[in-house]
Backbone as a ProteinNet text record, in pm:
[ID]
protein_1_A
[PRIMARY]
XXXXXXXXXXXXXXXXXXXXXXXXXXXXXXXXXXXXXXXXXXXXXXXXXXXXXXXXXXXXXXXXXXXXXXXXXXXXXXXXXXXXXXXXX
[TERTIARY]
-637.6	-597	-577.7	-526.2	-501.2	-631.7	-632.6	-742.9	-857.2	-825.6	-928.8	-1031.1	-1036.2	-1136.8	-1090.8	-1148.5	-1122.3	-1217	-1274.7	-1379.7	-1307.3	-1362	-1303.6	-1347	-1236.3	-1265.7	-1361.8	-1370.3	-1460.3	-1601.2	-1594	-1706.2	-1727.8	-1774.9	-1767.7	-1843.3	-1938	-2024.9	-1934	-1806.9	-1723.8	-1612	-1558.9	-1446	-1313.8	-1215.8	-1102	-1007.8	-948.7	-859.6	-710.7	-682.2	-545.7	-536.8	-417.5	-388.9	-322.7	-374	-308.4	-173.5	-62.4	71.5	97.1	15.7	22.1	-41.4	-176	-257.9	-275.6	-241.5	-261.8	-410.5	-495.3	-638.3	-658.4	-755	-796.3	-891.4	-864	-943.9	-988.5	-1101	-1155.2	-1102.1	-1131	-1087.1	-1117.8	-1233.3	-1265.4	-1189.2	-1154.9	-1076.4	-923.7	-874.7	-722.3	-695.2	-580.5	-538	-370.8	-310.6	-166.1	-107.9	-7.7	75.2	215.1	304.6	447	457.8	381.8	382.7	337.7	276	215.3	77.7	-1.7	-145.8	-166	-243.5	-283.9	-428	-511.5	-642.9	-652.7	-777.4	-804.4	-751.7	-770.8	-737.8	-583.7	-512.9	-361.6	-310.4	-363	-321.1	-338.8	-451.9	-471.6	-359.1	-333	-219.3	-83.6	-58.7	69.4	86.8	-19.2	-17.8	4.6	-78.6	-61.3	74.7	151.9	267.6	374.4	346	440.9	420	300.3	285.7	346.1	374.7	436.9	343	389.9	300.4	243.9	135.2	64.9	138.6	150.3	221	122.5	196.6	115.8	120.2	10.1	9.1	-38.1	-113.7	-190.4	-134.9	-140.8	-94.1	-204.6	-178.2	-261	-249.9	-349.3	-327.2	-213.8	-171.8	-60.9	65.3	76.5	205.3	203.6	95.4	94.9	145	96.3	140.5	293.3	334.6	476	563.4	524	601.8	605.3	499.6	490.2	575.1	568.7	664.8	806	828.7	984	1025.4	936	979.6	996.7	920	921.8	1062.4	1099.1	1230.4	1345.2	1350	1453.7	1449.7	1338.5	1324.6	1375.9	1354	1387	1531	1594.2	1740.1	1817.6	1751.6	1822.4	1808.9	1691.2	1680.4	1775.5	1781.1	1872	2017.8	2055.1	2208.4	2226.5	2130.9	2144.2	2152	2069.6	2070.9	2199.9	2254.5	2369.1	2495	2493.9	2602.5	2596.6	2482	2466.6	2461.5	2434.7	2442.3	2332
-42	-88.9	23.4	-16.1	93.3	150.8	283.9	356.1	375.3	346.5	363.2	264.2	156.2	52.2	-89.2	-184.8	-317	-381.9	-299.3	-353.9	-365.3	-448	-477.5	-341.9	-283.3	-162.1	-182.3	-298.7	-326.9	-393.3	-439.7	-494	-455.8	-329.5	-286.4	-362.3	-454.2	-534.5	-646.1	-678.9	-792.7	-747	-819.8	-793.7	-803.8	-714	-727.8	-831.4	-907.4	-1016.1	-973.9	-884.4	-838.2	-689.1	-658.6	-540.9	-573.4	-506.4	-517.2	-437.9	-511.7	-451.8	-335	-328.1	-234.6	-99.4	-104.5	25	37.1	-73	-52.4	-46.6	-100.7	-110.6	-230.9	-215.1	-350.3	-423.5	-574.5	-638.5	-768.9	-820.8	-947.3	-1070.9	-1185.5	-1317.4	-1324.7	-1286.8	-1305.3	-1207.8	-1102	-1008.3	-1023.7	-1106.5	-1138.5	-1236.6	-1197.6	-1298.1	-1286.6	-1410	-1419	-1430.8	-1348.1	-1329.4	-1305.7	-1383.2	-1367.7	-1382.5	-1452.3	-1479.6	-1382.5	-1260.1	-1162.2	-1133.5	-1071.4	-1046.7	-906.8	-921.2	-807.3	-808.9	-676	-686.2	-707.2	-736.4	-748.4	-640.8	-519.4	-408	-400.7	-400.8	-406.2	-540.8	-653.1	-767.1	-749	-688.2	-667.3	-577.9	-468.6	-375	-452	-528.1	-597.3	-697.3	-761.3	-864.6	-784.4	-675.2	-591.8	-542.3	-508.8	-464.3	-574.8	-694.8	-800.2	-855.2	-828.3	-863	-776.8	-657.3	-554	-477	-396.2	-317.6	-407	-389.4	-457.4	-427.4	-537.5	-518.6	-450.6	-349.7	-268.3	-334.6	-348.4	-393.7	-316	-204.9	-133.5	2	54.8	200.3	279.1	402.2	483.2	617.5	707.7	834.4	901.9	918.6	990.5	923.3	787	728.2	733.3	725.5	755.1	881	988.4	1117.6	1143	1090.1	1085	1025.9	901.8	841.4	936.5	995.1	1073.3	1188	1262.3	1370.2	1337.3	1213.8	1158.5	1139.9	1075.4	1068.9	1206.9	1289.6	1417.6	1480.1	1480.5	1519.6	1462.6	1333.5	1254.6	1293.5	1296.1	1343.6	1489.1	1578.3	1715.3	1740.5	1645.5	1644	1590	1498.1	1429.5	1545	1602.6	1705.3	1824.5	1867.8	1980.6	1940.2	1818.4	1775.5	1761.7	1708.1	1698.4	1838.8	1926	2064.1	2141.4	2115.4	2180.7	2120.4	1993.9	1928.6	1956.7	1948.2	1960.2	2114.7	2189.5	2335.7	2395.3
3108.6	2987.6	2896.5	2765.8	2657.3	2620.1	2583.6	2550.5	2648.5	2779.3	2891.7	2886.9	2817.7	2824.8	2811.9	2884.4	2868.9	2778.2	2692.1	2593.2	2452.6	2362.3	2230.4	2151.7	2073.3	1991.5	1886.2	1820.7	1717.7	1774	1882.1	1954.9	2090.8	2127.5	2250.6	2353.6	2300.7	2397.5	2457.4	2389.1	2422.5	2516.3	2610.1	2680.2	2584.4	2610.8	2547.8	2591.3	2498.5	2542.4	2527.3	2433.3	2419.1	2350.8	2302.8	2241.7	2107.2	2005.7	1884.8	1883.3	1850.6	1848.9	1752.5	1645.4	1552.3	1586.7	1617.7	1655.6	1798.8	1875.9	2014.6	2066.6	1987.8	2028.8	2105.8	2202.1	2277.2	2172.7	2180.8	2088.4	2152.2	2117.4	2175.9	2090.4	2152.2	2103	1964.1	1911	1766.6	1673.9	1734.5	1655.2	1648.5	1738.8	1748	1643.6	1574.2	1483.8	1495.2	1511.6	1528.8	1399.6	1374.7	1252.9	1289.2	1246.2	1283.8	1429.9	1500.4	1638.9	1729.1	1664.2	1750.7	1724.4	1817.6	1787.8	1706	1600.8	1527.5	1494.9	1490.8	1466.2	1297.2	1252.1	1117	1035.5	1078.5	984.6	968.9	1085.5	1080.9	1018.1	1025.2	955.6	799.6	756.3	624.9	555.6	631.6	592.8	591.4	695.8	691.2	578.9	535.8	432.8	299.1	286.8	162.3	143.6	246.9	239.6	212.2	249.5	231	77.4	24	-123.4	-207.3	-169.4	-261.8	-349.3	-424.3	-515.1	-638.8	-668.2	-781.4	-910.1	-986.3	-1120.5	-1221.2	-1286.4	-1385.7	-1512	-1592.9	-1723.6	-1827.7	-1790.9	-1880.7	-1880.2	-2012.5	-2029.2	-1978.9	-1909.8	-1857.6	-1966.6	-1963.8	-2037.1	-2003.6	-1878.7	-1823.9	-1888.4	-1883.9	-1916.9	-2085.7	-2145.1	-2295.1	-2341.1	-2246	-2301.2	-2258.2	-2158.9	-2119.1	-2225	-2272.7	-2382.8	-2500.8	-2545.5	-2666.1	-2635.6	-2523.7	-2500.6	-2508.5	-2449	-2453.3	-2597.9	-2678.9	-2812.2	-2896	-2870.1	-2916.7	-2884.2	-2756.2	-2706.8	-2781.2	-2800.9	-2872.3	-3014	-3086.3	-3228.9	-3247.5	-3131.7	-3147.5	-3134.8	-3056.4	-3029.1	-3146.6	-3207.4	-3335.2	-3440	-3467.9	-3560.2	-3546.9	-3421.2	-3398.1	-3429.2	-3385.2	-3401.2	-3571	-3637.1	-3782	-3838.7	-3789.2	-3850.4	-3829.7	-3698.3	-3693.4	-3757.3	-3770.4	-3822.4	-3991	-4048.9	-4188.7	-4224.8	-4143.9	-4159.9	-4239.2
[MASK]
+++++++++++++++++++++++++++++++++++++++++++++++++++++++++++++++++++++++++++++++++++++++++

């Protein structure tokens, strides 16, 4: 079988029932979960579900995003100042 053993990757004392289609590890009956009609181990299923959910919504400002906003405002005000200074001479 895959990886040279008929034993479960997560439970070496148990016989393997199948192979996870994502990581190709041998898994036992307790570790096998069908999702979208195919077998996956718990680790790969968790990654698959997280990918389907998409990125988490950001609601809070971080220090980096605050500094970026201040720098952007500084650039805008600098451009306005330079434009007015050139126009009004």
